[in-house]
XYZ file of C-alpha atoms in Angstrom:
379
model
C 26.430 70.477 334.972
C 27.292 70.945 331.287
C 26.379 74.628 331.361
C 28.813 75.134 334.264
C 31.629 73.631 332.225
C 30.916 75.957 329.316
C 30.714 78.861 331.753
C 34.161 77.878 333.051
C 35.545 77.836 329.511
C 33.990 81.231 328.847
C 35.642 82.667 331.955
C 38.989 81.243 330.822
C 38.700 82.982 327.454
C 37.695 86.252 329.130
C 40.740 85.999 331.411
C 42.996 85.361 328.429
C 41.624 88.441 326.700
C 41.786 90.575 329.842
C 45.357 89.606 330.711
C 46.532 90.735 327.288
C 46.303 94.239 328.729
C 49.602 93.346 330.409
C 51.193 93.039 326.972
C 51.950 96.749 327.364
C 54.598 95.678 329.866
C 57.758 94.355 328.217
C 58.997 90.811 328.734
C 62.138 90.974 330.876
C 64.760 88.890 329.082
C 66.618 87.961 332.277
C 63.534 87.217 334.402
C 62.725 83.602 335.301
C 59.430 82.665 336.968
C 59.220 79.416 338.955
C 56.296 77.526 340.443
C 56.189 74.233 342.349
C 52.921 72.492 343.164
C 50.931 75.614 342.274
C 52.868 77.876 344.567
C 52.631 75.761 347.706
C 56.383 75.403 348.193
C 59.956 75.918 346.994
C 60.800 72.408 345.853
C 60.889 69.681 343.226
C 62.380 70.096 339.743
C 62.037 73.904 339.580
C 64.152 74.181 342.749
C 66.977 72.099 341.270
C 66.978 74.155 338.058
C 66.973 77.332 340.159
C 69.951 76.160 342.221
C 71.913 75.187 339.122
C 71.202 78.488 337.366
C 72.179 80.577 340.395
C 75.409 78.659 340.908
C 76.407 78.500 337.231
C 75.310 81.975 336.121
C 75.570 84.150 339.265
C 74.041 87.599 338.980
C 72.742 87.108 335.428
C 69.081 86.444 336.175
C 66.216 87.737 338.267
C 64.157 84.941 339.843
C 60.520 85.136 340.885
C 58.979 82.268 342.845
C 55.231 81.792 343.092
C 55.059 81.431 346.861
C 53.469 83.238 349.794
C 56.560 84.201 351.746
C 59.505 86.585 351.961
C 62.784 85.876 350.185
C 66.113 86.647 351.853
C 68.091 86.540 348.581
C 68.817 89.711 346.612
C 68.076 88.258 343.162
C 64.951 86.339 344.216
C 61.411 87.580 344.855
C 58.340 85.716 346.110
C 54.839 86.547 344.860
C 51.624 85.297 346.431
C 49.785 82.796 344.195
C 46.853 84.414 342.389
C 47.829 87.970 343.311
C 48.161 90.868 340.875
C 51.941 90.728 341.339
C 51.833 87.035 340.479
C 49.964 87.677 337.222
C 52.305 90.521 336.272
C 55.322 88.310 336.992
C 53.958 85.538 334.772
C 53.193 87.904 331.922
C 56.585 89.654 332.011
C 58.997 86.749 332.590
C 61.060 85.465 329.683
C 61.077 81.908 331.036
C 58.355 80.218 333.087
C 59.118 76.930 334.844
C 56.505 74.813 336.607
C 56.232 71.221 337.795
C 52.493 71.180 337.084
C 52.059 73.323 333.984
C 50.445 76.752 333.723
C 46.765 77.612 333.821
C 44.824 77.806 330.564
C 43.817 81.361 331.519
C 47.388 82.597 330.904
C 47.833 83.932 327.327
C 51.422 82.963 326.512
C 53.433 85.570 324.630
C 55.544 84.665 321.589
C 58.689 85.844 323.351
C 58.136 83.562 326.351
C 59.373 80.029 327.005
C 57.075 77.698 328.977
C 58.819 74.701 330.586
C 56.824 71.948 332.288
C 59.181 69.822 334.397
C 56.310 67.702 335.745
C 56.531 66.206 339.228
C 57.025 62.518 338.587
C 58.750 60.013 336.359
C 58.058 56.554 335.011
C 54.576 55.544 333.873
C 52.314 54.305 336.653
C 48.889 55.701 337.601
C 46.994 57.463 334.817
C 47.080 61.242 334.569
C 45.566 64.220 332.746
C 42.777 63.462 330.274
C 43.518 59.738 330.670
C 42.249 60.061 334.241
C 39.020 61.868 333.317
C 36.409 59.105 333.443
C 33.642 61.116 331.782
C 35.506 63.190 329.219
C 33.728 66.375 328.225
C 34.727 68.548 325.230
C 35.398 71.450 327.606
C 37.850 69.395 329.694
C 39.668 68.367 326.541
C 39.745 71.950 325.262
C 41.253 73.262 328.502
C 43.945 70.578 328.411
C 44.576 71.335 324.752
C 45.153 75.032 325.480
C 47.709 74.160 328.168
C 49.376 71.543 325.986
C 49.788 73.836 322.995
C 51.372 76.534 325.155
C 54.017 74.159 326.518
C 57.362 74.605 324.744
C 59.370 72.006 326.672
C 58.072 69.057 328.690
C 60.749 67.163 330.608
C 60.700 63.383 330.402
C 62.421 60.665 332.404
C 61.696 57.796 330.008
C 60.433 57.074 326.508
C 57.281 55.483 327.937
C 56.587 58.658 329.921
C 56.819 60.714 326.715
C 54.440 58.363 324.920
C 51.705 58.426 327.563
C 51.984 62.098 328.517
C 51.761 63.392 324.956
C 48.178 62.092 325.076
C 47.457 62.730 328.755
C 48.608 66.359 328.599
C 47.942 66.921 324.881
C 51.499 68.140 324.301
C 53.072 67.584 320.851
C 55.569 64.723 321.071
C 58.406 66.781 319.577
C 58.301 69.078 322.605
C 59.354 66.384 325.072
C 62.935 66.742 326.242
C 64.117 63.286 327.288
C 66.892 64.197 329.701
C 65.459 63.056 333.021
C 64.313 65.147 335.968
C 66.643 67.724 337.552
C 65.630 66.571 341.032
C 66.976 63.113 340.178
C 70.410 64.204 338.975
C 72.141 63.466 342.267
C 70.240 60.193 342.679
C 71.923 59.107 339.433
C 75.394 60.589 339.894
C 75.713 60.719 343.678
C 76.857 63.709 345.721
C 79.685 64.679 348.044
C 77.209 66.318 350.435
C 76.462 64.305 353.581
C 72.724 64.104 352.979
C 72.318 60.978 355.088
C 73.858 62.751 358.059
C 71.749 65.841 357.375
C 68.500 63.847 357.370
C 69.364 61.901 360.514
C 70.330 65.084 362.344
C 67.025 66.707 361.311
C 65.037 63.876 362.909
C 67.328 63.494 365.919
C 68.532 60.038 364.903
C 71.908 58.469 365.561
C 74.236 58.272 362.558
C 74.203 54.481 362.620
C 70.390 54.268 362.678
C 68.943 52.894 359.461
C 65.784 54.424 358.023
C 62.829 53.044 356.121
C 60.742 55.672 354.351
C 57.041 55.096 353.657
C 55.644 57.603 351.138
C 52.264 56.612 349.662
C 50.253 58.602 347.137
C 46.792 60.004 347.845
C 43.326 58.500 347.405
C 40.241 60.154 345.931
C 40.055 63.566 344.282
C 42.724 66.230 344.614
C 40.530 68.667 346.560
C 39.348 66.013 349.038
C 42.387 63.720 349.023
C 42.736 61.218 351.845
C 45.020 58.441 352.998
C 44.610 56.008 355.873
C 47.585 53.737 356.400
C 47.089 50.023 356.986
C 50.816 49.352 357.222
C 52.089 47.726 360.417
C 55.186 49.852 361.020
C 56.399 47.859 364.022
C 56.042 44.545 362.220
C 57.898 46.070 359.283
C 60.776 47.184 361.520
C 61.059 43.726 363.070
C 61.304 42.175 359.600
C 63.948 44.728 358.582
C 66.002 43.952 361.692
C 65.878 40.244 360.914
C 66.935 40.687 357.286
C 69.361 43.620 357.424
C 70.307 43.935 361.100
C 70.854 47.149 363.054
C 68.458 49.648 364.585
C 65.715 51.121 362.411
C 63.548 54.228 362.350
C 60.261 54.296 360.420
C 59.618 57.588 358.589
C 56.306 58.388 356.916
C 55.660 61.186 354.428
C 52.138 61.950 353.214
C 51.286 63.288 349.763
C 50.967 67.083 349.830
C 47.326 66.844 348.681
C 46.452 65.012 351.913
C 45.762 67.508 354.677
C 45.746 65.120 357.633
C 46.676 61.504 358.282
C 47.802 59.281 361.149
C 51.496 58.730 361.854
C 50.994 56.091 364.558
C 54.218 54.190 365.153
C 56.216 56.334 362.742
C 58.152 59.593 362.523
C 56.343 62.374 360.657
C 58.565 63.252 357.680
C 55.956 65.293 355.794
C 57.482 68.643 356.729
C 60.997 67.780 355.639
C 61.682 70.268 352.810
C 63.132 67.926 350.158
C 61.642 64.555 349.242
C 64.661 63.622 347.117
C 66.979 63.973 350.094
C 64.742 61.612 352.054
C 64.957 59.102 349.204
C 68.727 59.449 348.989
C 69.107 58.950 352.740
C 66.662 56.044 353.091
C 68.061 52.537 353.403
C 64.718 51.038 352.377
C 61.729 52.612 350.641
C 58.061 51.618 350.696
C 55.352 53.201 348.557
C 52.287 52.122 346.573
C 51.418 53.721 343.210
C 53.512 56.867 343.571
C 55.871 57.962 340.800
C 58.610 57.961 343.442
C 58.910 54.310 342.437
C 60.880 55.645 339.487
C 63.025 58.028 341.519
C 64.039 55.441 344.093
C 64.743 52.801 341.463
C 67.637 55.009 340.335
C 69.389 54.312 343.663
C 69.115 50.512 343.267
C 68.420 50.204 347.003
C 65.758 47.867 348.481
C 62.210 48.956 347.739
C 58.759 47.461 348.280
C 55.193 48.300 347.255
C 52.440 48.048 349.857
C 49.119 48.040 348.021
C 46.258 46.448 349.995
C 43.731 48.285 347.780
C 45.387 47.367 344.472
C 42.260 45.891 342.868
C 40.041 48.823 343.837
C 42.631 51.443 342.886
C 43.145 49.766 339.524
C 39.414 49.990 338.784
C 39.150 53.627 339.866
C 42.339 55.024 338.332
C 43.979 52.290 336.274
C 47.618 52.180 335.202
C 49.782 52.790 332.152
C 51.879 49.700 332.838
C 51.350 46.361 334.567
C 52.214 46.699 338.299
C 53.946 43.322 338.134
C 56.559 44.924 335.850
C 57.306 47.799 338.239
C 60.679 48.194 339.939
C 59.719 46.665 343.293
C 57.693 43.632 344.452
C 54.077 44.158 345.539
C 52.471 43.109 348.825
C 48.715 43.278 349.434
C 48.948 42.634 353.175
C 51.305 43.221 356.088
C 52.105 39.525 356.184
C 53.122 39.573 352.509
C 55.210 42.718 352.997
C 57.104 41.293 355.950
C 57.707 38.070 354.037
C 59.091 40.030 351.065
C 61.432 41.929 353.378
C 62.709 38.796 355.100
C 63.307 37.023 351.777
C 64.896 40.023 350.027
C 67.565 39.000 347.512
C 69.903 41.749 346.314
C 70.641 40.264 342.887
C 66.984 39.539 342.132
C 66.054 43.069 343.205
C 68.727 44.614 340.986
C 67.559 42.556 338.015
C 63.922 43.597 338.539
C 64.900 47.281 338.625
C 67.034 46.950 335.495
C 64.210 45.202 333.627
C 61.761 47.920 334.654
C 64.042 50.734 333.525
C 64.709 48.920 330.258
C 60.975 48.383 329.671
C 60.231 52.091 330.102
C 63.451 53.059 328.258
C 65.232 55.087 330.909
C 66.301 58.583 329.789
C 67.750 59.899 333.052
C 71.097 61.547 332.302
C 72.179 62.876 335.691
C 72.597 66.223 333.875
C 68.983 67.333 333.499
C 69.414 70.677 335.287
C 72.408 71.497 333.084
C 70.553 70.523 329.894
C 67.521 72.649 330.809
C 69.776 75.587 331.683
C 71.412 75.375 328.251
C 67.983 75.399 326.572
C 67.099 78.505 328.551
C 70.345 80.174 327.492
C 69.705 79.307 323.841
C 66.195 80.784 323.821
C 66.152 84.239 322.271
């Protein structure tokens, strides 16, 4: 297997050399390239930066999204991931924004700005080289290439900066501790009726309360799975007892997971914006997902359902002790329902505040604005 790793590294270097042919094309100073989840959608932090830039600086920039689709906006173009047009767009854009970094095969030009917004906050399950159980020099070298090419890495907390500088091999001085653009409205609020928008999308009555279950994936990225053990009906009964009203149970799978069962729940996986679901939810349930951090910013009731906590801890491990996370942990349906029925608002608020203090919260509610100013300052 070692020879395959070295072959991979050799191919990366050949690609870097070959793509330098595109240096003959000038970098377009007003061109911004955006990628979310490796071109699989128009979402997450890049989307919120894009919206802010378009609204604040109308007509000043050309936007290119890595996405297999057709844009209906005059200043925005879509390019299919991995296509020749995609490579040309990357090599000729002044600013490149991604929530997952850029491939090591891309030879960054001196006149380009690479921004990694990442796709999660807090410090929970291990990532990057910290997640590689059998570290090989080639794996480290590939991560090092990507890390050195990153000019700005957005951070939601001081703890995140500390762990990701090692995990992604990015110099610590390049972390911009301003929070995540997608979380700005979770911090500051919004005048838009997002709750009404979400309920209308799912055909729910305005007075219906929602609980959102959004677990992370299991296994490797390419073969990711998730099989829910959560008793949705029992959960709803507990919610009715504690909070009253009628409830709808929404479930959203991780985008790595191709198929899962939604028995007893409403499929929320195709809803375009996860942050809107979080904003609209009255209660949130997850496991080891970084959405723990996002939802903690709302200070609404949250719970962690982790029946495989011991096994997951052995396989992936964590940056911080799960007992210090923002929400209480249940390892069974009985424990979860008990936590719901005994929910205390003041205790919950205190636990969230302690968690944010422990990680040293850096969310500003102005992350999109701060990133936009950095882009404007780059010459």
